[in-house]
Amino acid sequence: MSIERVYREAKAMEEGLTDELAGVPSTEEISTHPMDELLRTERLPHIWCPGCGLGTALSCFTSALMRTDLDLDKVAIVSGIGCTGRVAGYLRLDGFHTTHGRALPFATGLKLANDGLKVIVFSGDGDLIAIGGNHFIHAARRNMDITVICANNFIYGMTGGQVGPTTPTGATASTSPWGNLEHPFNVPNLAAAAGATYIARWTALHARRLEKSIHRALLKPGFTVVEVISPCPTAFGRANRKVYGRDMMEFYHENSVIRHGAHPEDVDIDLGGQIVCGEFVDIERPTFQDRLRDLHRRKALAEYQPWAEVAVEGRLDKERAIRYETPLDVGPAGVGEGPSAEMPREVRLGGFGGQGIILSGKILGRAQAIYEERQVSLTRSYGPEARGGACSSALVISDAPILYPHITRPSLMVAMSQAAYAKYRDELADDGLLLVDADLVDLDPDADQDVIRVPATHVAAEELGLRIVANIVMLGAMAALTDVASKEAMRQAVLDSVPPGTEELNEKAFERGYEVGMGLLEERNQEHV
Ligand code: SF4
Ligand code: MG
């Protein structure tokens, strides 16, 4: 607010002349900016130099985003390193200021983990096209559903004005005082050759057109790219006789032409030539996410006919759960309460290398993620030994997105070796359940834990003639004794996961484990009567 305005307002108040201010916005009204909703104003003033184009690029972006009607709670912005890398931190959105050149891998991960997000990468030419260049072409090739705003100031601005991948041939930089010898990347051509669906270029002078293009890019599915030619008077301008932001703007004004639909090959930037601006590419291609959804659908229909309905239409509801063989209700928490009980749940499977503990974790995760359509995170650890070292699979199973993948207090634990029992049993939740291999684990007589001893190794070795399937016997018993996954989901996951040719043996091991588990359950029932 101007000093004059403050003075007038104070004077009018003092003299009771409130009418004088009729129709004039109040102090409160003028102290908020229309962009405030999207800006972290507490972080302002920004760090950018006077005359820098990044402020213009950011305000074009914010006003384009506000016009999209996208749910801002579902918009994530990712930046890399450099002056442009500060953008994510100034926006009141879920933002990530990532490591150098890695904005696109972070963005790809976000999009894969949550397809419902609108993911935007806002970064500089050095970050996106030099160290991140490989990520750029591969994200475009995959047609990841991500919008990229690339602020191209022809130089590494923040780090000292070194020559970069987009520095025009002949331009001076701190590392090329006699002029750049290299041919610069043509960003639209690079994006087009790799497969982007929408590509536009504007300078910071074309603010309205830039805003419109960003708006289009945000709403178009696929890998969409808007290049913003942006003044960097401090690093590029000073080295090239364009000391002020205004000099750069004049340069854009005199040298840029608008040529919509120009072939990206023809829009190279040459210091003495024209800067061709416009919308160059606007095509339709299936996104990576489209292909992924289609794959899941086809896979479900082709391989899992009985389950296709579940996989395609969504998660099992309670009614459908009656198709599962629900374990008996035997009382203690975590046992026999049906497939939906107590989410999220943490599970630890421990043993030694060679027992198939890692495979067991994969099977349990698959049963939950594919057949029960839950969220699952699986972390694994094993010693350096090929056989015999300590080994563990840890799973978080949840109906909601999992924000932290490691377990802290498992409610279900399996110990198939003495070492695993000793190492992990103290982390079991107070009301948790511990399944141990009856032949391989001696219980601590002083421990006050709910334990069921499952003769998994004995059944595998003596009845099935192959000790190596003890882990599958244990999974069968687990399906009978606990509600961690339904029997059918677990059986399908076993068949999906074991090596081809061993399905019959493993199915037998699983069924036998289930019978053993049901027998143990019955014994517990009788003890509880
Ligand atoms: Fe902008 Fe260049 Fe200053 Fe960085 S160094 S803030 S890009 S003018
Ligand atoms: Mg740069």
Coordinates of C-alpha atoms and ligand atoms in Angstrom, one line a residue:
M1 CA 0.0 0.0 0.0
S2 CA 1.3 3.4 -0.9
I3 CA 2.3 6.0 1.8
E4 CA -0.2 8.4 0.3
R5 CA -3.0 5.9 0.6
V6 CA -2.1 5.2 4.3
Y7 CA -2.1 9.0 4.9
R8 CA -5.5 9.5 3.2
E9 CA -7.1 6.7 5.0
A10 CA -5.8 7.8 8.4
K11 CA -6.9 11.4 7.8
A12 CA -10.3 10.4 6.6
M13 CA -10.8 8.2 9.7
E14 CA -9.7 11.1 12.0
E15 CA -12.0 13.5 10.4
G16 CA -14.9 11.1 10.2
L17 CA -14.9 11.4 6.4
T18 CA -15.5 7.8 5.8
D19 CA -17.6 8.7 2.7
E20 CA -14.5 9.9 1.0
L21 CA -13.3 6.3 0.9
A22 CA -16.6 4.9 -0.5
G23 CA -16.0 2.5 -3.3
V24 CA -12.3 2.4 -2.6
P25 CA -11.0 -1.1 -1.5
S26 CA -10.3 -1.4 2.2
T27 CA -6.8 -1.8 3.7
E28 CA -7.5 -5.5 4.2
E29 CA -8.8 -5.9 0.7
I30 CA -5.8 -4.4 -0.9
S31 CA -3.3 -6.1 1.4
T32 CA -4.3 -9.5 -0.1
H33 CA -3.2 -10.4 -3.6
P34 CA -5.4 -12.6 -5.9
M35 CA -2.4 -15.0 -6.0
D36 CA -2.1 -15.2 -2.2
E37 CA -4.2 -18.4 -2.2
L38 CA -1.5 -20.2 -4.1
L39 CA 1.7 -18.5 -2.8
R40 CA 3.5 -19.1 0.5
T41 CA 3.6 -15.4 1.2
E42 CA 5.5 -16.0 4.4
R43 CA 8.4 -16.9 2.2
L44 CA 8.4 -13.7 0.2
P45 CA 10.3 -11.7 -0.9
H46 CA 11.7 -14.3 -3.2
I47 CA 15.4 -14.7 -3.9
W48 CA 15.3 -13.9 -7.6
C49 CA 17.3 -10.9 -9.0
P50 CA 15.6 -7.8 -10.3
G51 CA 14.7 -8.3 -13.9
C52 CA 14.7 -12.1 -13.6
G53 CA 12.0 -13.7 -15.7
L54 CA 11.1 -16.4 -13.1
G55 CA 8.6 -14.2 -11.3
T56 CA 6.7 -13.7 -14.6
A57 CA 6.8 -17.4 -15.3
L58 CA 5.5 -18.2 -11.8
S59 CA 2.6 -15.7 -12.0
C60 CA 1.6 -17.0 -15.4
F61 CA 1.7 -20.5 -13.9
T62 CA -0.4 -19.6 -10.8
S63 CA -3.0 -17.8 -12.8
A64 CA -3.2 -20.7 -15.3
L65 CA -3.5 -23.2 -12.5
M66 CA -6.3 -21.2 -10.7
R67 CA -8.3 -21.2 -14.0
T68 CA -8.1 -25.0 -14.3
D69 CA -10.5 -25.8 -11.4
L70 CA -8.2 -28.6 -10.5
D71 CA -8.5 -29.7 -6.9
L72 CA -5.4 -28.0 -5.3
D73 CA -5.3 -30.7 -2.7
K74 CA -4.5 -33.1 -5.5
V75 CA -1.9 -31.0 -7.3
A76 CA 1.8 -31.7 -6.6
I77 CA 4.7 -29.6 -7.8
V78 CA 8.2 -30.8 -8.1
S79 CA 11.4 -28.7 -8.8
G80 CA 15.0 -29.6 -9.1
I81 CA 18.0 -27.5 -8.2
G82 CA 18.8 -23.9 -9.3
C83 CA 17.0 -20.6 -9.3
T84 CA 13.9 -22.2 -10.9
G85 CA 14.2 -24.9 -8.3
R86 CA 12.8 -22.4 -5.7
V87 CA 9.4 -22.4 -7.4
A88 CA 8.1 -25.4 -5.5
G89 CA 8.9 -23.8 -2.2
Y90 CA 6.9 -20.6 -3.0
L91 CA 3.7 -22.4 -3.9
R92 CA 1.0 -23.3 -1.4
L93 CA 0.8 -26.8 -2.9
D94 CA 2.2 -30.1 -2.0
G95 CA 5.7 -29.4 -3.2
F96 CA 9.1 -31.2 -3.5
H97 CA 12.4 -29.5 -3.9
T98 CA 14.4 -32.5 -5.2
T99 CA 18.0 -33.3 -5.9
H100 CA 19.8 -32.0 -9.0
G101 CA 18.3 -33.3 -12.2
R102 CA 15.9 -35.7 -10.4
A103 CA 12.7 -33.7 -10.5
L104 CA 11.2 -36.0 -13.2
P105 CA 12.0 -39.3 -11.4
F106 CA 10.4 -37.9 -8.2
A107 CA 7.4 -36.8 -10.2
T108 CA 7.2 -40.2 -12.0
G109 CA 7.1 -41.9 -8.6
L110 CA 4.4 -39.6 -7.3
K111 CA 2.2 -40.2 -10.3
L112 CA 2.7 -44.0 -10.2
A113 CA 2.0 -44.1 -6.5
N114 CA -1.1 -41.9 -6.8
D115 CA -2.7 -41.7 -10.2
G116 CA -5.2 -39.2 -8.9
L117 CA -2.6 -36.5 -8.5
K118 CA -1.9 -33.8 -11.1
V119 CA 1.9 -33.7 -11.1
I120 CA 3.8 -30.7 -12.4
V121 CA 7.5 -30.3 -12.8
F122 CA 8.7 -26.7 -12.8
S123 CA 12.4 -26.5 -13.3
G124 CA 15.3 -24.9 -15.2
D125 CA 17.1 -25.8 -18.4
G126 CA 20.2 -26.9 -16.6
D127 CA 18.4 -29.1 -14.2
L128 CA 15.9 -30.7 -16.7
I129 CA 18.0 -30.8 -19.9
A130 CA 21.6 -31.4 -18.6
I131 CA 21.8 -33.6 -15.6
G132 CA 18.2 -34.5 -15.9
G133 CA 18.3 -34.8 -19.6
N134 CA 18.0 -38.6 -19.7
H135 CA 15.0 -38.5 -17.3
F136 CA 13.4 -35.9 -19.6
I137 CA 13.6 -38.1 -22.7
H138 CA 12.5 -41.2 -21.0
A139 CA 9.5 -39.6 -19.2
A140 CA 8.5 -38.2 -22.6
R141 CA 9.0 -41.6 -24.3
R142 CA 6.8 -43.3 -21.6
N143 CA 4.3 -40.4 -22.0
M144 CA 4.1 -40.0 -18.2
D145 CA 1.1 -38.0 -17.3
I146 CA 3.1 -35.0 -16.1
T147 CA 3.3 -31.3 -17.1
V148 CA 6.8 -29.8 -17.4
I149 CA 7.4 -26.1 -17.2
C150 CA 11.0 -25.6 -18.3
A151 CA 12.4 -22.1 -17.6
N152 CA 15.2 -21.7 -20.1
N153 CA 17.5 -18.8 -19.4
F154 CA 20.3 -20.2 -21.6
I155 CA 22.7 -20.7 -18.7
Y156 CA 23.4 -22.1 -15.2
G157 CA 22.2 -19.0 -13.3
M158 CA 22.5 -19.8 -9.6
T159 CA 25.8 -21.6 -9.8
G160 CA 27.8 -18.8 -11.5
G161 CA 26.8 -18.4 -15.1
Q162 CA 28.5 -21.5 -16.6
V163 CA 27.7 -22.6 -20.2
G164 CA 24.7 -25.0 -20.2
P165 CA 23.0 -27.4 -22.6
T166 CA 20.8 -24.6 -24.0
T167 CA 23.4 -21.8 -24.2
P168 CA 23.2 -20.6 -27.8
T169 CA 26.3 -21.1 -30.0
G170 CA 28.6 -18.1 -29.7
A171 CA 27.0 -16.8 -26.4
T172 CA 29.4 -15.9 -23.7
A173 CA 29.4 -17.5 -20.3
S174 CA 31.7 -17.7 -17.3
T175 CA 33.1 -20.9 -18.6
S176 CA 33.2 -19.8 -22.3
P177 CA 34.6 -16.3 -22.3
W178 CA 35.3 -16.5 -26.0
G179 CA 31.9 -17.8 -26.9
N180 CA 30.1 -21.2 -26.6
L181 CA 31.4 -23.7 -29.2
E182 CA 28.6 -26.2 -28.7
H183 CA 25.3 -26.5 -30.5
P184 CA 22.5 -26.0 -27.9
F185 CA 19.6 -28.4 -27.3
N186 CA 16.4 -27.4 -29.0
V187 CA 14.0 -28.2 -26.1
P188 CA 10.8 -28.5 -28.2
N189 CA 12.5 -30.8 -30.7
L190 CA 14.0 -32.9 -28.0
A191 CA 10.5 -33.3 -26.4
A192 CA 8.8 -34.0 -29.7
A193 CA 11.3 -36.6 -30.8
A194 CA 10.9 -38.4 -27.5
G195 CA 7.1 -38.4 -27.6
A196 CA 5.6 -35.4 -25.7
T197 CA 1.9 -34.8 -26.5
Y198 CA 1.8 -31.0 -26.1
I199 CA 4.7 -28.6 -26.7
A200 CA 4.8 -24.9 -26.6
R201 CA 7.4 -22.2 -26.3
W202 CA 7.0 -18.5 -25.2
T203 CA 9.2 -15.9 -23.8
A204 CA 8.5 -14.1 -20.5
L205 CA 7.4 -11.2 -22.7
H206 CA 4.4 -13.2 -24.0
A207 CA 2.8 -13.4 -20.6
R208 CA -0.8 -13.9 -21.7
R209 CA 0.0 -16.5 -24.3
L210 CA 2.3 -18.3 -21.9
E211 CA -0.5 -18.5 -19.3
K212 CA -2.9 -19.9 -22.0
S213 CA -0.3 -22.6 -23.0
I214 CA 0.3 -23.6 -19.4
H215 CA -3.4 -23.8 -18.9
R216 CA -3.7 -26.2 -21.9
A217 CA -0.7 -28.2 -20.8
L218 CA -2.1 -28.7 -17.4
L219 CA -5.4 -30.0 -18.7
K220 CA -4.0 -32.2 -21.5
P221 CA -3.2 -35.8 -20.6
G222 CA 0.3 -37.1 -21.2
F223 CA 3.8 -35.6 -21.1
T224 CA 3.2 -31.9 -21.8
V225 CA 6.0 -29.3 -22.0
V226 CA 6.0 -25.6 -22.0
E227 CA 9.3 -23.9 -22.5
V228 CA 9.6 -20.4 -21.1
I229 CA 12.5 -18.4 -22.5
S230 CA 13.3 -16.4 -19.4
P231 CA 15.7 -13.5 -18.8
C232 CA 18.6 -14.0 -16.5
P233 CA 20.2 -10.5 -16.6
T234 CA 22.6 -11.5 -13.8
A235 CA 24.4 -14.4 -15.3
F236 CA 23.5 -14.5 -19.0
G237 CA 22.7 -10.9 -19.6
R238 CA 25.8 -9.4 -18.1
A239 CA 28.0 -11.8 -20.1
N240 CA 26.2 -10.9 -23.3
R241 CA 25.7 -7.1 -23.2
K242 CA 22.1 -7.3 -21.9
V243 CA 22.7 -6.1 -18.4
Y244 CA 19.1 -5.4 -17.4
G245 CA 16.0 -7.5 -17.5
R246 CA 14.5 -4.8 -19.8
D247 CA 17.4 -5.4 -22.3
M248 CA 16.5 -9.0 -22.5
M249 CA 12.8 -8.2 -22.9
E250 CA 13.7 -5.8 -25.8
F251 CA 15.8 -8.6 -27.3
Y252 CA 12.8 -10.9 -27.2
H253 CA 10.5 -8.2 -28.6
E254 CA 12.8 -7.6 -31.5
N255 CA 13.7 -11.2 -32.3
S256 CA 10.8 -13.4 -31.5
V257 CA 8.1 -14.5 -34.0
I258 CA 5.0 -16.6 -33.4
R259 CA 4.6 -19.6 -35.6
H260 CA 2.0 -22.0 -34.3
G261 CA 2.4 -25.5 -35.7
A262 CA 6.1 -24.9 -36.8
H263 CA 8.0 -28.2 -37.0
P264 CA 10.0 -28.5 -33.8
E265 CA 13.1 -29.2 -35.9
D266 CA 12.8 -25.6 -37.2
V267 CA 12.8 -23.8 -33.9
D268 CA 16.5 -23.9 -33.0
I269 CA 17.6 -20.8 -31.1
D270 CA 20.4 -19.0 -32.7
L271 CA 21.8 -15.9 -31.0
G272 CA 21.6 -13.8 -34.2
G273 CA 18.4 -15.4 -35.4
Q274 CA 14.8 -15.5 -34.4
I275 CA 13.2 -17.0 -31.3
V276 CA 10.3 -19.0 -32.8
C277 CA 7.4 -19.1 -30.3
G278 CA 4.0 -20.8 -30.4
E279 CA 2.3 -24.1 -29.9
F280 CA 4.2 -26.7 -31.9
V281 CA 2.8 -30.1 -31.0
D282 CA -0.7 -31.1 -29.8
I283 CA -1.2 -34.8 -30.4
E284 CA -3.0 -37.7 -28.7
R285 CA -1.1 -40.8 -27.4
P286 CA -2.0 -43.2 -24.7
T287 CA -0.2 -42.3 -21.5
F288 CA 1.8 -44.7 -19.4
Q289 CA -1.0 -44.7 -16.9
D290 CA -3.6 -45.6 -19.6
R291 CA -1.4 -48.5 -20.6
L292 CA -0.9 -49.6 -17.1
R293 CA -4.6 -49.6 -16.3
D294 CA -5.3 -51.5 -19.5
L295 CA -2.6 -54.1 -18.6
H296 CA -4.2 -54.7 -15.2
R297 CA -7.6 -55.1 -16.8
R298 CA -6.4 -57.5 -19.4
K299 CA -4.3 -59.5 -17.0
A300 CA -7.2 -59.8 -14.6
L301 CA -9.5 -60.9 -17.4
A302 CA -7.0 -63.3 -19.0
E303 CA -5.5 -65.0 -16.0
Y304 CA -7.8 -64.7 -13.1
Q305 CA -11.3 -65.2 -14.4
P306 CA -12.9 -65.8 -11.1
W307 CA -11.2 -62.7 -9.7
A308 CA -11.6 -60.4 -12.7
E309 CA -14.7 -58.8 -11.3
V310 CA -12.8 -57.9 -8.2
A311 CA -9.8 -56.6 -10.0
V312 CA -11.7 -54.5 -12.5
E313 CA -14.5 -53.2 -10.4
G314 CA -12.7 -52.5 -7.2
R315 CA -12.0 -53.8 -3.8
L316 CA -14.0 -56.6 -2.2
D317 CA -16.9 -55.5 -0.1
K318 CA -18.1 -57.4 2.9
E319 CA -20.8 -59.2 0.9
R320 CA -18.3 -60.5 -1.5
A321 CA -16.1 -61.5 1.3
I322 CA -18.4 -64.5 2.0
R323 CA -16.7 -66.1 -1.0
Y324 CA -13.7 -66.3 1.2
E325 CA -13.4 -69.1 3.8
T326 CA -13.5 -66.9 6.9
P327 CA -11.4 -68.3 9.8
L328 CA -13.1 -69.1 13.1
D329 CA -13.5 -66.5 15.7
V330 CA -11.3 -67.7 18.5
G331 CA -11.0 -64.5 20.6
P332 CA -7.5 -63.1 20.7
A333 CA -6.9 -59.9 18.8
G334 CA -5.6 -60.5 15.3
V335 CA -7.0 -64.0 15.0
G336 CA -10.2 -65.0 13.2
E337 CA -11.8 -61.6 12.7
G338 CA -12.4 -61.7 9.0
P339 CA -10.5 -60.1 6.1
S340 CA -11.2 -56.4 6.9
A341 CA -10.3 -56.4 10.6
E342 CA -7.7 -54.1 12.1
M343 CA -6.2 -52.1 9.2
P344 CA -3.5 -51.0 8.8
R345 CA -1.6 -54.0 9.9
E346 CA 2.2 -54.6 10.3
V347 CA 3.5 -58.1 9.7
R348 CA 7.1 -59.5 10.2
L349 CA 8.3 -62.8 8.7
G350 CA 11.7 -63.8 9.9
G351 CA 14.0 -66.8 9.4
F352 CA 17.3 -67.7 7.7
G353 CA 18.4 -67.4 4.1
G354 CA 17.2 -70.3 2.0
Q355 CA 13.9 -70.8 3.9
G356 CA 12.0 -68.7 1.4
I357 CA 11.2 -65.8 3.8
I358 CA 11.5 -63.2 1.1
L359 CA 9.2 -65.2 -1.2
S360 CA 6.7 -65.6 1.6
G361 CA 6.6 -61.8 2.0
K362 CA 6.1 -61.4 -1.7
I363 CA 3.2 -64.0 -1.6
L364 CA 1.5 -62.3 1.3
G365 CA 1.9 -58.9 -0.3
R366 CA 0.6 -60.2 -3.6
A367 CA -2.4 -61.8 -1.9
Q368 CA -3.3 -58.5 -0.3
A369 CA -2.4 -56.1 -3.1
I370 CA -3.7 -58.1 -6.1
Y371 CA -6.5 -60.1 -4.6
E372 CA -7.7 -58.0 -1.7
E373 CA -6.9 -54.8 -3.5
R374 CA -5.3 -53.2 -0.4
Q375 CA -2.2 -51.0 -0.2
V376 CA 0.9 -52.9 0.7
S377 CA 4.5 -52.0 1.3
L378 CA 7.1 -54.7 1.5
T379 CA 10.6 -54.2 2.8
R380 CA 13.1 -57.0 2.9
S381 CA 16.4 -57.6 4.6
Y382 CA 18.9 -60.4 4.3
G383 CA 22.5 -61.0 5.2
P384 CA 25.3 -61.2 2.7
E385 CA 25.3 -65.0 2.8
A386 CA 23.5 -66.9 0.0
R387 CA 22.3 -69.4 2.6
G388 CA 21.9 -69.4 6.3
G389 CA 22.1 -65.7 7.2
A390 CA 19.4 -63.8 8.9
C391 CA 16.5 -62.8 6.7
S392 CA 13.2 -60.9 7.1
S393 CA 10.2 -59.6 5.1
A394 CA 8.2 -56.8 6.7
L395 CA 4.8 -55.7 5.4
V396 CA 2.5 -52.8 6.0
I397 CA -1.0 -53.6 4.9
S398 CA -3.6 -50.9 4.8
D399 CA -6.9 -49.7 3.3
A400 CA -5.5 -46.2 3.0
P401 CA -2.3 -45.0 1.3
I402 CA 0.8 -46.0 3.3
L403 CA 2.9 -43.0 4.2
Y404 CA 5.7 -44.8 6.0
P405 CA 6.8 -48.1 4.6
H406 CA 8.7 -49.6 7.6
I407 CA 7.1 -51.5 10.4
T408 CA 7.5 -50.5 14.1
R409 CA 5.0 -52.7 16.1
P410 CA 3.9 -55.7 14.1
S411 CA 0.7 -57.4 15.2
L412 CA 1.6 -60.6 13.5
M413 CA 5.0 -62.2 13.4
V414 CA 6.4 -65.4 12.0
A415 CA 9.7 -66.8 13.3
M416 CA 11.1 -69.7 11.4
S417 CA 14.5 -69.7 13.1
Q418 CA 15.9 -69.2 16.6
A419 CA 17.8 -66.2 15.5
A420 CA 14.8 -64.5 14.0
Y421 CA 12.8 -65.3 17.2
A422 CA 15.6 -63.7 19.3
K423 CA 16.0 -60.7 17.1
Y424 CA 12.4 -59.7 16.4
R425 CA 10.1 -61.0 19.2
D426 CA 10.4 -57.9 21.4
E427 CA 9.0 -55.7 18.6
L428 CA 5.7 -57.7 18.6
A429 CA 2.7 -55.6 19.7
D430 CA 1.4 -56.5 23.2
D431 CA -1.8 -58.1 21.8
G432 CA 0.0 -59.5 18.7
L433 CA 0.3 -63.1 17.6
L434 CA 3.5 -65.0 17.0
L435 CA 3.7 -68.1 14.9
V436 CA 6.9 -70.1 15.3
D437 CA 8.2 -73.1 13.6
A438 CA 7.7 -75.8 16.2
D439 CA 10.9 -77.7 15.4
L440 CA 13.3 -74.8 14.9
V441 CA 12.4 -72.4 17.7
D442 CA 12.7 -72.9 21.4
L443 CA 10.4 -70.5 23.2
D444 CA 11.6 -68.3 26.0
P445 CA 9.6 -69.7 29.0
D446 CA 9.5 -66.2 30.6
A447 CA 8.1 -64.5 27.5
D448 CA 4.5 -63.5 27.9
Q449 CA 3.4 -63.6 24.3
D450 CA 0.6 -65.2 22.4
V451 CA 2.4 -68.0 20.5
I452 CA 1.2 -70.8 18.2
R453 CA 3.8 -73.5 17.4
V454 CA 3.3 -74.6 13.8
P455 CA 5.2 -77.8 12.7
A456 CA 5.9 -76.4 9.3
T457 CA 9.4 -77.8 8.8
H458 CA 8.3 -81.2 10.1
V459 CA 5.3 -81.4 7.7
A460 CA 7.4 -80.2 4.8
A461 CA 10.2 -82.7 5.4
E462 CA 8.4 -85.7 6.8
E463 CA 5.0 -85.6 4.9
L464 CA 5.9 -83.8 1.7
G465 CA 9.5 -85.0 1.4
L466 CA 10.9 -81.5 0.8
R467 CA 11.9 -79.3 3.6
I468 CA 12.1 -76.3 1.2
V469 CA 8.4 -75.9 1.1
A470 CA 8.1 -75.3 4.9
N471 CA 7.5 -71.6 4.2
I472 CA 4.5 -72.5 2.1
V473 CA 3.2 -74.8 4.8
M474 CA 3.6 -71.9 7.2
L475 CA 1.6 -69.6 4.9
G476 CA -1.2 -72.2 4.7
A477 CA -1.3 -72.3 8.5
M478 CA -1.2 -68.5 8.7
A479 CA -4.2 -68.4 6.3
A480 CA -6.1 -70.7 8.7
L481 CA -5.0 -69.1 12.0
T482 CA -5.2 -65.4 11.2
D483 CA -7.2 -62.9 9.2
V484 CA -4.2 -61.4 7.5
A485 CA -5.4 -62.7 4.1
S486 CA -8.1 -65.0 3.0
K487 CA -7.3 -68.6 2.1
E488 CA -8.2 -68.2 -1.5
A489 CA -6.2 -65.0 -2.0
M490 CA -3.2 -66.6 -0.4
R491 CA -3.5 -69.8 -2.5
Q492 CA -3.7 -67.8 -5.7
A493 CA -0.7 -65.7 -4.7
V494 CA 1.3 -68.9 -4.0
L495 CA 0.5 -70.2 -7.4
D496 CA 1.4 -66.9 -9.0
S497 CA 4.7 -66.7 -7.2
V498 CA 6.4 -70.1 -7.1
P499 CA 8.7 -71.3 -9.9
P500 CA 6.9 -72.8 -12.9
G501 CA 6.6 -76.5 -12.6
T502 CA 6.4 -76.5 -8.8
E503 CA 2.8 -75.3 -8.5
E504 CA 1.4 -78.7 -7.7
L505 CA 3.8 -79.4 -4.9
N506 CA 3.4 -75.9 -3.4
E507 CA -0.3 -76.0 -3.6
K508 CA -0.2 -79.3 -1.8
A509 CA 2.1 -77.8 0.8
F510 CA -0.3 -74.8 1.2
E511 CA -3.4 -77.0 1.6
R512 CA -1.6 -79.2 4.1
G513 CA -0.4 -76.1 6.0
Y514 CA -4.0 -74.9 6.1
E515 CA -5.3 -78.2 7.5
V516 CA -2.6 -78.1 10.2
G517 CA -3.6 -74.5 10.9
M518 CA -7.2 -75.4 11.2
G519 CA -6.3 -78.3 13.6
L520 CA -4.3 -75.9 15.8
L521 CA -7.2 -73.4 15.7
E522 CA -9.6 -76.1 16.9
E523 CA -7.2 -76.9 19.8
R524 CA -7.1 -73.2 20.8
N525 CA -10.9 -73.1 20.6
Q526 CA -11.1 -75.9 23.1
E527 CA -8.5 -74.4 25.4
H528 CA -10.6 -71.1 25.3
V529 CA -13.9 -72.9 26.1
Ligands
SF4_1 FE1 17.1 -15.1 -12.2 FE2 19.6 -15.3 -13.2 FE3 19.2 -14.1 -10.9 FE4 18.9 -16.7 -11.1 S1 20.8 -15.6 -11.4 S2 17.6 -15.3 -10.0 S3 18.0 -16.9 -13.1 S4 18.5 -13.4 -12.8
MG2 MG 19.3 -22.1 -16.5

